[in-house]
């Protein structure tokens, strides 16, 4: 494509800039493939095998393209992936509706009832899954900060990366931390006297007391039933069931148990141990003014554009470069571009003056 471009600047962009990814047109293609495969699986389950192989090949190709061929300047915060996964449930809806229709045509009453129940169960599962994941996709859980604080007390594991405190300290004028401002006076402390609303203080906490009593009663009942089961020789069976319901952490768990209990085997504390403690600071490769560039618009820190003038035999380009630097205070160069005999502009993209080292954040 760059062979047919006459403008040296455009030719340099074609050769040097990575092709952008349009997520709005990239994810729906593969999501639609998954929906079609799941929809047809009710008629021909072998379709799932071919679809799995095809999706794995697409995964390898897409992974290579995203790492070395394509790039995106839009940060989606990874929200496109869970949305695409939830869209796959639409294929399950279609499959179940098709099965309901087939059972109706065959006058299979009981299988039809079961499929309707499964359809309702799928809808309820979809709703509960969306309600459970929606807060986690928008914000980090508040308990994460408490877990970090608790782990910092027990071990000397440093937090990788630059914390918010470090960013604020490195550029206090951005965050309004000048250090000379006085603390705001919140006024006199409000003291509550007496009983508000005329409620009886003896009834306060009765609800929590009732829940505590019910919990203690239930634990006593479970303990009594467990003792009776141990007497009749079902102790090993109960221990096995308890190990399945409440397993202990193991560095090499069973894949099935790891899938059933992610909070035990993939908790924050255990996943944090997988990070090397001697991990270098990722901000060491950042430029010194990266905080300034992050929190200010590009118009405030981008340098003035550079002029790339084609070199000619008459020396006009050299004169223009000198005049731009002397009178216009504009950076210009004629290196890497030249006028050809047919009047066209030739260039060497490797010598373009626009090249800047890319910073990976």
PDB file of C-alpha atoms in Angstrom, residues 37-242:
ATOM      1  CA  UNK A  37     -22.058 -23.569  17.173  1.00  0.00           C
ATOM      2  CA  UNK A  38     -24.003 -23.761  20.443  1.00  0.00           C
ATOM      3  CA  UNK A  39     -27.336 -23.381  18.638  1.00  0.00           C
ATOM      4  CA  UNK A  40     -26.632 -26.260  16.244  1.00  0.00           C
ATOM      5  CA  UNK A  41     -25.208 -28.476  18.986  1.00  0.00           C
ATOM      6  CA  UNK A  42     -28.704 -29.582  20.025  1.00  0.00           C
ATOM      7  CA  UNK A  43     -29.175 -31.178  16.582  1.00  0.00           C
ATOM      8  CA  UNK A  44     -25.594 -32.312  15.891  1.00  0.00           C
ATOM      9  CA  UNK A  45     -23.383 -32.295  19.011  1.00  0.00           C
ATOM     10  CA  UNK A  46     -20.332 -33.114  16.882  1.00  0.00           C
ATOM     11  CA  UNK A  47     -20.421 -29.468  15.775  1.00  0.00           C
ATOM     12  CA  UNK A  48     -18.965 -28.497  19.158  1.00  0.00           C
ATOM     13  CA  UNK A  49     -15.799 -30.486  18.439  1.00  0.00           C
ATOM     14  CA  UNK A  50     -15.161 -28.792  15.106  1.00  0.00           C
ATOM     15  CA  UNK A  51     -16.054 -25.416  16.591  1.00  0.00           C
ATOM     16  CA  UNK A  52     -13.586 -25.935  19.450  1.00  0.00           C
ATOM     17  CA  UNK A  53     -10.753 -26.748  17.042  1.00  0.00           C
ATOM     18  CA  UNK A  54     -11.615 -23.760  14.872  1.00  0.00           C
ATOM     19  CA  UNK A  55     -11.811 -21.384  17.817  1.00  0.00           C
ATOM     20  CA  UNK A  56      -8.455 -22.637  19.108  1.00  0.00           C
ATOM     21  CA  UNK A  57      -6.811 -21.895  15.756  1.00  0.00           C
ATOM     22  CA  UNK A  58      -8.435 -18.459  15.729  1.00  0.00           C
ATOM     23  CA  UNK A  59      -7.142 -17.933  19.261  1.00  0.00           C
ATOM     24  CA  UNK A  60      -3.554 -18.622  18.183  1.00  0.00           C
ATOM     25  CA  UNK A  61      -3.806 -16.303  15.176  1.00  0.00           C
ATOM     26  CA  UNK A  62      -5.519 -13.542  17.155  1.00  0.00           C
ATOM     27  CA  UNK A  63      -2.964 -13.780  19.948  1.00  0.00           C
ATOM     28  CA  UNK A  64      -0.099 -13.325  17.491  1.00  0.00           C
ATOM     29  CA  UNK A  65      -1.830 -10.417  15.750  1.00  0.00           C
ATOM     30  CA  UNK A  66      -2.606  -8.610  18.996  1.00  0.00           C
ATOM     31  CA  UNK A  67       1.002  -8.934  20.168  1.00  0.00           C
ATOM     32  CA  UNK A  68       2.939  -8.167  16.980  1.00  0.00           C
ATOM     33  CA  UNK A  69       0.640  -6.888  14.216  1.00  0.00           C
ATOM     34  CA  UNK A  70      -2.254  -4.896  15.658  1.00  0.00           C
ATOM     35  CA  UNK A  71      -2.626  -2.255  18.318  1.00  0.00           C
ATOM     36  CA  UNK A  72      -5.374  -0.207  19.888  1.00  0.00           C
ATOM     37  CA  UNK A  73      -5.328   3.264  21.360  1.00  0.00           C
ATOM     38  CA  UNK A  74      -8.697   2.708  23.061  1.00  0.00           C
ATOM     39  CA  UNK A  75      -8.572   1.155  26.506  1.00  0.00           C
ATOM     40  CA  UNK A  76     -11.678  -0.963  26.994  1.00  0.00           C
ATOM     41  CA  UNK A  77     -10.471  -2.123  30.450  1.00  0.00           C
ATOM     42  CA  UNK A  78     -11.126  -5.691  29.323  1.00  0.00           C
ATOM     43  CA  UNK A  79     -14.901  -5.239  29.435  1.00  0.00           C
ATOM     44  CA  UNK A  80     -15.461  -6.513  25.888  1.00  0.00           C
ATOM     45  CA  UNK A  81     -14.416 -10.045  26.807  1.00  0.00           C
ATOM     46  CA  UNK A  82     -16.964 -10.698  29.615  1.00  0.00           C
ATOM     47  CA  UNK A  83     -19.667  -9.085  27.493  1.00  0.00           C
ATOM     48  CA  UNK A  84     -18.857 -11.448  24.631  1.00  0.00           C
ATOM     49  CA  UNK A  85     -18.959 -14.423  27.004  1.00  0.00           C
ATOM     50  CA  UNK A  86     -22.384 -13.414  28.268  1.00  0.00           C
ATOM     51  CA  UNK A  87     -23.579 -13.060  24.684  1.00  0.00           C
ATOM     52  CA  UNK A  88     -22.749 -16.731  24.152  1.00  0.00           C
ATOM     53  CA  UNK A  89     -25.665 -17.606  26.413  1.00  0.00           C
ATOM     54  CA  UNK A  90     -27.938 -16.425  23.610  1.00  0.00           C
ATOM     55  CA  UNK A  91     -26.867 -19.519  21.676  1.00  0.00           C
ATOM     56  CA  UNK A  92     -27.924 -21.659  24.635  1.00  0.00           C
ATOM     57  CA  UNK A  93     -31.321 -19.949  24.623  1.00  0.00           C
ATOM     58  CA  UNK A  94     -31.752 -20.711  20.925  1.00  0.00           C
ATOM     59  CA  UNK A  95     -30.717 -24.328  21.431  1.00  0.00           C
ATOM     60  CA  UNK A  96     -33.211 -24.861  24.247  1.00  0.00           C
ATOM     61  CA  UNK A  97     -36.016 -23.148  22.331  1.00  0.00           C
ATOM     62  CA  UNK A  98     -35.309 -25.369  19.316  1.00  0.00           C
ATOM     63  CA  UNK A  99     -35.478 -28.462  21.525  1.00  0.00           C
ATOM     64  CA  UNK A 100     -38.791 -27.297  22.969  1.00  0.00           C
ATOM     65  CA  UNK A 101     -40.122 -26.921  19.420  1.00  0.00           C
ATOM     66  CA  UNK A 102     -38.878 -30.377  18.414  1.00  0.00           C
ATOM     67  CA  UNK A 103     -40.505 -31.982  21.451  1.00  0.00           C
ATOM     68  CA  UNK A 104     -43.765 -30.194  20.693  1.00  0.00           C
ATOM     69  CA  UNK A 105     -43.724 -31.506  17.110  1.00  0.00           C
ATOM     70  CA  UNK A 106     -43.071 -35.022  18.396  1.00  0.00           C
ATOM     71  CA  UNK A 107     -45.762 -34.684  21.090  1.00  0.00           C
ATOM     72  CA  UNK A 108     -43.164 -35.491  23.762  1.00  0.00           C
ATOM     73  CA  UNK A 109     -44.867 -33.877  26.723  1.00  0.00           C
ATOM     74  CA  UNK A 110     -42.479 -34.703  29.569  1.00  0.00           C
ATOM     75  CA  UNK A 111     -39.238 -33.765  27.729  1.00  0.00           C
ATOM     76  CA  UNK A 112     -40.925 -30.531  26.701  1.00  0.00           C
ATOM     77  CA  UNK A 113     -41.713 -29.730  30.346  1.00  0.00           C
ATOM     78  CA  UNK A 114     -38.121 -30.462  31.345  1.00  0.00           C
ATOM     79  CA  UNK A 115     -36.734 -28.223  28.600  1.00  0.00           C
ATOM     80  CA  UNK A 116     -39.032 -25.378  29.636  1.00  0.00           C
ATOM     81  CA  UNK A 117     -37.752 -25.785  33.202  1.00  0.00           C
ATOM     82  CA  UNK A 118     -34.162 -25.753  31.920  1.00  0.00           C
ATOM     83  CA  UNK A 119     -34.926 -22.640  29.879  1.00  0.00           C
ATOM     84  CA  UNK A 120     -36.241 -20.850  32.960  1.00  0.00           C
ATOM     85  CA  UNK A 121     -33.234 -22.045  34.967  1.00  0.00           C
ATOM     86  CA  UNK A 122     -30.878 -20.697  32.275  1.00  0.00           C
ATOM     87  CA  UNK A 123     -32.591 -17.308  32.398  1.00  0.00           C
ATOM     88  CA  UNK A 124     -32.315 -17.204  36.194  1.00  0.00           C
ATOM     89  CA  UNK A 125     -28.664 -18.228  36.030  1.00  0.00           C
ATOM     90  CA  UNK A 126     -27.991 -15.547  33.417  1.00  0.00           C
ATOM     91  CA  UNK A 127     -29.619 -12.917  35.612  1.00  0.00           C
ATOM     92  CA  UNK A 128     -27.779 -13.983  38.769  1.00  0.00           C
ATOM     93  CA  UNK A 129     -24.474 -14.130  36.890  1.00  0.00           C
ATOM     94  CA  UNK A 130     -24.948 -10.616  35.535  1.00  0.00           C
ATOM     95  CA  UNK A 131     -25.906  -9.280  38.958  1.00  0.00           C
ATOM     96  CA  UNK A 132     -22.876 -10.902  40.586  1.00  0.00           C
ATOM     97  CA  UNK A 133     -20.328  -9.810  37.979  1.00  0.00           C
ATOM     98  CA  UNK A 134     -21.602  -6.296  37.259  1.00  0.00           C
ATOM     99  CA  UNK A 135     -20.114  -4.657  40.403  1.00  0.00           C
ATOM    100  CA  UNK A 136     -16.780  -6.445  39.923  1.00  0.00           C
ATOM    101  CA  UNK A 137     -16.456  -5.284  36.314  1.00  0.00           C
ATOM    102  CA  UNK A 138     -16.915  -1.627  37.222  1.00  0.00           C
ATOM    103  CA  UNK A 139     -14.908  -1.435  40.460  1.00  0.00           C
ATOM    104  CA  UNK A 140     -12.426  -3.418  42.475  1.00  0.00           C
ATOM    105  CA  UNK A 141     -13.892  -5.111  45.554  1.00  0.00           C
ATOM    106  CA  UNK A 142     -13.493  -3.080  48.729  1.00  0.00           C
ATOM    107  CA  UNK A 143     -12.211  -6.110  50.586  1.00  0.00           C
ATOM    108  CA  UNK A 144      -9.124  -6.107  48.365  1.00  0.00           C
ATOM    109  CA  UNK A 145      -7.646  -3.138  50.220  1.00  0.00           C
ATOM    110  CA  UNK A 146      -8.263  -4.866  53.543  1.00  0.00           C
ATOM    111  CA  UNK A 147      -6.595  -8.043  52.294  1.00  0.00           C
ATOM    112  CA  UNK A 148      -3.554  -6.072  51.126  1.00  0.00           C
ATOM    113  CA  UNK A 149      -3.314  -4.367  54.512  1.00  0.00           C
ATOM    114  CA  UNK A 150      -3.648  -7.671  56.340  1.00  0.00           C
ATOM    115  CA  UNK A 151      -1.024  -9.366  54.179  1.00  0.00           C
ATOM    116  CA  UNK A 152       1.379  -6.455  54.615  1.00  0.00           C
ATOM    117  CA  UNK A 153       1.287  -7.036  58.360  1.00  0.00           C
ATOM    118  CA  UNK A 154       2.135 -10.722  58.093  1.00  0.00           C
ATOM    119  CA  UNK A 155       4.830 -10.663  55.404  1.00  0.00           C
ATOM    120  CA  UNK A 156       7.200  -8.292  53.680  1.00  0.00           C
ATOM    121  CA  UNK A 157       5.714  -8.702  50.238  1.00  0.00           C
ATOM    122  CA  UNK A 158       5.998  -5.385  48.384  1.00  0.00           C
ATOM    123  CA  UNK A 159       3.158  -4.273  46.183  1.00  0.00           C
ATOM    124  CA  UNK A 160       4.293  -4.412  42.541  1.00  0.00           C
ATOM    125  CA  UNK A 161       4.022  -1.255  40.519  1.00  0.00           C
ATOM    126  CA  UNK A 162       3.593   2.357  41.500  1.00  0.00           C
ATOM    127  CA  UNK A 163       0.963   3.020  44.111  1.00  0.00           C
ATOM    128  CA  UNK A 164      -1.403   5.967  44.151  1.00  0.00           C
ATOM    129  CA  UNK A 165       0.640   7.542  46.911  1.00  0.00           C
ATOM    130  CA  UNK A 166       3.760   7.413  44.766  1.00  0.00           C
ATOM    131  CA  UNK A 167       1.978   9.042  41.854  1.00  0.00           C
ATOM    132  CA  UNK A 168       0.584  11.787  44.057  1.00  0.00           C
ATOM    133  CA  UNK A 169       3.968  12.452  45.653  1.00  0.00           C
ATOM    134  CA  UNK A 170       5.713  12.600  42.283  1.00  0.00           C
ATOM    135  CA  UNK A 171       3.405  15.343  41.026  1.00  0.00           C
ATOM    136  CA  UNK A 172       1.684  17.106  43.944  1.00  0.00           C
ATOM    137  CA  UNK A 173       0.512  20.080  41.864  1.00  0.00           C
ATOM    138  CA  UNK A 174      -1.717  17.758  39.838  1.00  0.00           C
ATOM    139  CA  UNK A 175      -3.464  16.225  42.811  1.00  0.00           C
ATOM    140  CA  UNK A 176      -3.693  19.423  44.822  1.00  0.00           C
ATOM    141  CA  UNK A 177      -1.250  18.312  47.522  1.00  0.00           C
ATOM    142  CA  UNK A 178       0.753  21.475  48.040  1.00  0.00           C
ATOM    143  CA  UNK A 179       1.320  20.820  51.705  1.00  0.00           C
ATOM    144  CA  UNK A 180       0.761  24.465  52.731  1.00  0.00           C
ATOM    145  CA  UNK A 181      -2.999  24.360  53.005  1.00  0.00           C
ATOM    146  CA  UNK A 182      -4.500  24.162  56.446  1.00  0.00           C
ATOM    147  CA  UNK A 183      -6.790  21.353  57.321  1.00  0.00           C
ATOM    148  CA  UNK A 184     -10.453  22.191  57.114  1.00  0.00           C
ATOM    149  CA  UNK A 185     -12.260  22.692  60.384  1.00  0.00           C
ATOM    150  CA  UNK A 186     -15.270  20.442  60.603  1.00  0.00           C
ATOM    151  CA  UNK A 187     -16.706  22.449  63.471  1.00  0.00           C
ATOM    152  CA  UNK A 188     -17.663  21.206  66.903  1.00  0.00           C
ATOM    153  CA  UNK A 189     -18.200  17.524  67.339  1.00  0.00           C
ATOM    154  CA  UNK A 190     -21.830  16.491  67.306  1.00  0.00           C
ATOM    155  CA  UNK A 191     -22.842  14.680  70.458  1.00  0.00           C
ATOM    156  CA  UNK A 192     -26.070  12.713  70.623  1.00  0.00           C
ATOM    157  CA  UNK A 193     -27.872  12.867  73.917  1.00  0.00           C
ATOM    158  CA  UNK A 194     -30.872  10.844  74.925  1.00  0.00           C
ATOM    159  CA  UNK A 195     -32.872   8.489  72.783  1.00  0.00           C
ATOM    160  CA  UNK A 196     -33.957   9.516  69.271  1.00  0.00           C
ATOM    161  CA  UNK A 197     -37.372   8.771  67.917  1.00  0.00           C
ATOM    162  CA  UNK A 198     -38.703   7.596  71.242  1.00  0.00           C
ATOM    163  CA  UNK A 199     -37.703   3.992  70.516  1.00  0.00           C
ATOM    164  CA  UNK A 200     -37.268   1.592  73.350  1.00  0.00           C
ATOM    165  CA  UNK A 201     -33.535   1.013  73.975  1.00  0.00           C
ATOM    166  CA  UNK A 202     -34.323  -2.442  75.253  1.00  0.00           C
ATOM    167  CA  UNK A 203     -35.477  -3.504  71.769  1.00  0.00           C
ATOM    168  CA  UNK A 204     -32.336  -2.331  70.013  1.00  0.00           C
ATOM    169  CA  UNK A 205     -30.332  -5.261  68.663  1.00  0.00           C
ATOM    170  CA  UNK A 206     -33.208  -7.717  69.021  1.00  0.00           C
ATOM    171  CA  UNK A 207     -33.000  -8.658  65.331  1.00  0.00           C
ATOM    172  CA  UNK A 208     -29.302  -9.508  65.534  1.00  0.00           C
ATOM    173  CA  UNK A 209     -29.941 -11.389  68.778  1.00  0.00           C
ATOM    174  CA  UNK A 210     -32.584 -13.482  67.029  1.00  0.00           C
ATOM    175  CA  UNK A 211     -30.230 -14.312  64.162  1.00  0.00           C
ATOM    176  CA  UNK A 212     -27.498 -15.264  66.611  1.00  0.00           C
ATOM    177  CA  UNK A 213     -29.869 -17.545  68.524  1.00  0.00           C
ATOM    178  CA  UNK A 214     -31.021 -19.212  65.293  1.00  0.00           C
ATOM    179  CA  UNK A 215     -27.418 -19.760  64.198  1.00  0.00           C
ATOM    180  CA  UNK A 216     -26.442 -21.280  67.545  1.00  0.00           C
ATOM    181  CA  UNK A 217     -29.489 -23.547  67.478  1.00  0.00           C
ATOM    182  CA  UNK A 218     -28.720 -24.703  63.948  1.00  0.00           C
ATOM    183  CA  UNK A 219     -25.086 -25.438  64.814  1.00  0.00           C
ATOM    184  CA  UNK A 220     -26.181 -27.464  67.831  1.00  0.00           C
ATOM    185  CA  UNK A 221     -28.637 -29.418  65.678  1.00  0.00           C
ATOM    186  CA  UNK A 222     -25.981 -30.145  63.040  1.00  0.00           C
ATOM    187  CA  UNK A 223     -23.557 -31.243  65.750  1.00  0.00           C
ATOM    188  CA  UNK A 224     -26.110 -33.634  67.231  1.00  0.00           C
ATOM    189  CA  UNK A 225     -26.976 -35.130  63.830  1.00  0.00           C
ATOM    190  CA  UNK A 226     -23.286 -35.529  62.999  1.00  0.00           C
ATOM    191  CA  UNK A 227     -22.682 -37.363  66.274  1.00  0.00           C
ATOM    192  CA  UNK A 228     -25.522 -39.770  65.528  1.00  0.00           C
ATOM    193  CA  UNK A 229     -24.190 -40.446  62.018  1.00  0.00           C
ATOM    194  CA  UNK A 230     -20.753 -41.172  63.451  1.00  0.00           C
ATOM    195  CA  UNK A 231     -22.295 -43.725  65.804  1.00  0.00           C
ATOM    196  CA  UNK A 232     -23.807 -45.706  62.932  1.00  0.00           C
ATOM    197  CA  UNK A 233     -20.499 -45.795  61.028  1.00  0.00           C
ATOM    198  CA  UNK A 234     -20.952 -42.955  58.530  1.00  0.00           C
ATOM    199  CA  UNK A 235     -18.039 -40.914  59.892  1.00  0.00           C
ATOM    200  CA  UNK A 236     -15.651 -41.516  56.931  1.00  0.00           C
ATOM    201  CA  UNK A 237     -18.405 -40.637  54.487  1.00  0.00           C
ATOM    202  CA  UNK A 238     -19.102 -37.363  56.294  1.00  0.00           C
ATOM    203  CA  UNK A 239     -15.410 -36.506  56.356  1.00  0.00           C
ATOM    204  CA  UNK A 240     -15.197 -37.120  52.626  1.00  0.00           C
ATOM    205  CA  UNK A 241     -18.231 -34.951  51.963  1.00  0.00           C
ATOM    206  CA  UNK A 242     -16.840 -32.209  54.214  1.00  0.00           C
TER     207      UNK A 242
END
